[in-house]
Short mmCIF file of C-alpha atoms in Angstrom, two decimals:
data_model
loop_
_atom_site.label_atom_id
_atom_site.label_comp_id
_atom_site.label_asym_id
_atom_site.label_seq_id
_atom_site.Cartn_x
_atom_site.Cartn_y
_atom_site.Cartn_z
CA UNK A 25 125.28 131.11 75.43
CA UNK A 26 128.85 131.85 74.36
CA UNK A 27 131.67 131.87 76.92
CA UNK A 28 134.65 134.14 76.66
CA UNK A 29 138.09 132.56 77.10
CA UNK A 30 138.22 133.34 80.86
CA UNK A 31 134.82 131.82 81.46
CA UNK A 32 135.73 128.79 79.42
CA UNK A 33 138.85 128.21 81.53
CA UNK A 34 136.90 128.53 84.79
CA UNK A 35 134.16 126.17 83.57
CA UNK A 36 136.77 123.66 82.40
CA UNK A 37 138.49 123.61 85.79
CA UNK A 38 135.17 123.22 87.52
CA UNK A 39 134.36 120.22 85.32
CA UNK A 40 137.73 118.64 86.20
CA UNK A 41 137.06 119.19 89.93
CA UNK A 42 133.62 117.57 89.47
CA UNK A 43 135.29 114.66 87.67
CA UNK A 44 137.74 114.26 90.59
CA UNK A 45 134.92 114.21 93.16
CA UNK A 46 132.93 111.65 91.15
CA UNK A 47 135.98 109.35 90.97
CA UNK A 48 136.52 109.70 94.72
CA UNK A 49 132.88 108.76 95.23
CA UNK A 50 133.23 105.73 92.99
CA UNK A 51 136.21 104.45 94.95
CA UNK A 52 134.56 105.14 98.28
CA UNK A 53 131.31 103.51 97.21
CA UNK A 54 133.23 100.43 96.01
CA UNK A 55 134.48 99.92 99.57
CA UNK A 56 130.82 99.63 100.62
CA UNK A 57 130.05 97.19 97.82
CA UNK A 58 127.36 99.33 96.12
CA UNK A 59 128.40 98.45 92.54
CA UNK A 60 125.35 100.10 90.88
CA UNK A 61 126.49 103.41 92.39
CA UNK A 62 130.08 102.65 91.40
CA UNK A 63 128.95 102.31 87.78
CA UNK A 64 127.08 105.63 88.04
CA UNK A 65 129.94 107.59 89.61
CA UNK A 66 132.59 106.12 87.19
CA UNK A 67 130.55 107.17 84.21
CA UNK A 68 130.00 110.65 85.56
CA UNK A 69 133.68 111.04 86.45
CA UNK A 70 134.67 110.30 82.83
CA UNK A 71 131.66 112.23 81.41
CA UNK A 72 132.67 115.43 83.20
CA UNK A 73 136.31 115.01 82.10
CA UNK A 74 135.17 114.47 78.51
CA UNK A 75 132.97 117.60 78.77
CA UNK A 76 135.95 119.59 80.08
CA UNK A 77 137.95 118.45 77.04
CA UNK A 78 135.10 119.28 74.62
CA UNK A 79 134.73 122.68 76.22
CA UNK A 80 138.42 123.62 76.15
CA UNK A 81 138.41 122.60 72.46
CA UNK A 82 135.29 124.66 71.73
CA UNK A 83 133.10 121.69 70.86
CA UNK A 84 129.48 122.15 71.96
CA UNK A 85 127.21 119.35 73.04
CA UNK A 86 123.94 119.30 74.95
CA UNK A 87 123.39 115.63 75.75
CA UNK A 88 125.16 112.60 77.05
CA UNK A 89 124.84 110.99 73.60
CA UNK A 90 126.27 114.15 71.97
CA UNK A 91 129.25 114.07 74.28
CA UNK A 92 129.80 110.39 73.47
CA UNK A 93 129.49 111.02 69.75
CA UNK A 94 131.87 113.98 69.82
CA UNK A 95 134.39 111.96 71.86
CA UNK A 96 134.36 109.34 69.18
CA UNK A 97 134.39 111.74 66.27
CA UNK A 98 136.84 114.36 67.55
CA UNK A 99 139.23 112.26 69.63
CA UNK A 100 139.03 108.53 68.82
CA UNK A 101 138.68 108.78 65.08
CA UNK A 102 141.44 111.39 64.96
CA UNK A 103 143.83 109.14 66.94
CA UNK A 104 144.09 111.42 69.99
CA UNK A 105 142.49 108.62 72.02
CA UNK A 106 142.40 104.91 71.26
CA UNK A 107 139.53 102.77 69.98
CA UNK A 108 139.64 101.05 73.40
CA UNK A 109 139.15 104.39 75.12
CA UNK A 110 135.98 104.92 73.01
CA UNK A 111 134.71 101.46 73.83
CA UNK A 112 135.35 101.98 77.55
CA UNK A 113 133.47 105.27 77.54
CA UNK A 114 130.55 103.68 75.77
CA UNK A 115 130.63 100.76 78.15
CA UNK A 116 130.61 103.10 81.15
CA UNK A 117 127.60 104.96 79.73
CA UNK A 118 125.66 101.74 79.10
CA UNK A 119 126.47 100.42 82.53
CA UNK A 120 125.33 103.66 84.18
CA UNK A 121 122.05 103.55 82.30
CA UNK A 122 121.45 99.88 83.31
CA UNK A 123 122.47 100.57 86.93
CA UNK A 124 120.17 103.56 87.15
CA UNK A 125 117.10 102.34 85.26
CA UNK A 126 116.90 98.58 85.42
CA UNK A 127 115.57 96.73 88.37
CA UNK A 128 118.43 94.27 88.28
CA UNK A 129 122.02 95.26 87.81
CA UNK A 130 124.95 92.96 88.53
CA UNK A 131 128.53 93.97 88.62
CA UNK A 132 130.89 91.53 90.32
CA UNK A 133 133.49 92.99 92.65
CA UNK A 134 136.50 91.82 90.55
CA UNK A 135 134.91 93.27 87.39
CA UNK A 136 134.06 96.48 89.26
CA UNK A 137 137.58 96.93 90.53
CA UNK A 138 139.06 96.33 87.08
CA UNK A 139 136.56 98.92 85.75
CA UNK A 140 137.59 101.48 88.37
CA UNK A 141 141.25 101.03 87.31
CA UNK A 142 140.45 101.42 83.61
CA UNK A 143 138.22 104.41 84.17
CA UNK A 144 140.87 106.07 86.31
CA UNK A 145 143.44 105.61 83.56
CA UNK A 146 141.12 107.00 80.85
CA UNK A 147 140.16 109.91 83.08
CA UNK A 148 143.80 110.66 83.76
CA UNK A 149 144.63 110.72 80.02
CA UNK A 150 141.71 113.07 79.41
CA UNK A 151 142.77 115.30 82.34
CA UNK A 152 146.36 115.34 81.00
CA UNK A 153 145.10 116.48 77.66
CA UNK A 154 142.99 119.20 79.24
CA UNK A 155 145.77 120.39 81.52
CA UNK A 156 148.17 120.64 78.57
CA UNK A 157 145.57 122.78 76.76
CA UNK A 158 145.10 124.96 79.87
CA UNK A 159 148.84 125.59 80.07
CA UNK A 160 149.17 126.60 76.41
#
């Protein structure tokens, strides 16, 4: 399915809104101490922001792995985002998978809070990139 420019802009904005909601859920869930859910929501917050960026740039993916690979290829390797950003995104994806599918998942509160801060910063940089593209 090919989106026209108007549809792409709408879909991009909806992905950013979803990313916002997922980050709010991560922060709210942290207050309850459910760190497995925090890992899940942080990943999805960044994942939806990455998908918005890919969409606005016309890069198609169909899987989580594809989004991760394209983030590395199209944004980290080109210098638009740092190597550390790529590592964080991969770390979030791995943590989400462990939290969702393994019987035991441990994320200490201090580590979880630091992860929230790092994910918020990465998400903000991605959103800034997307918003700049939307304005041009």
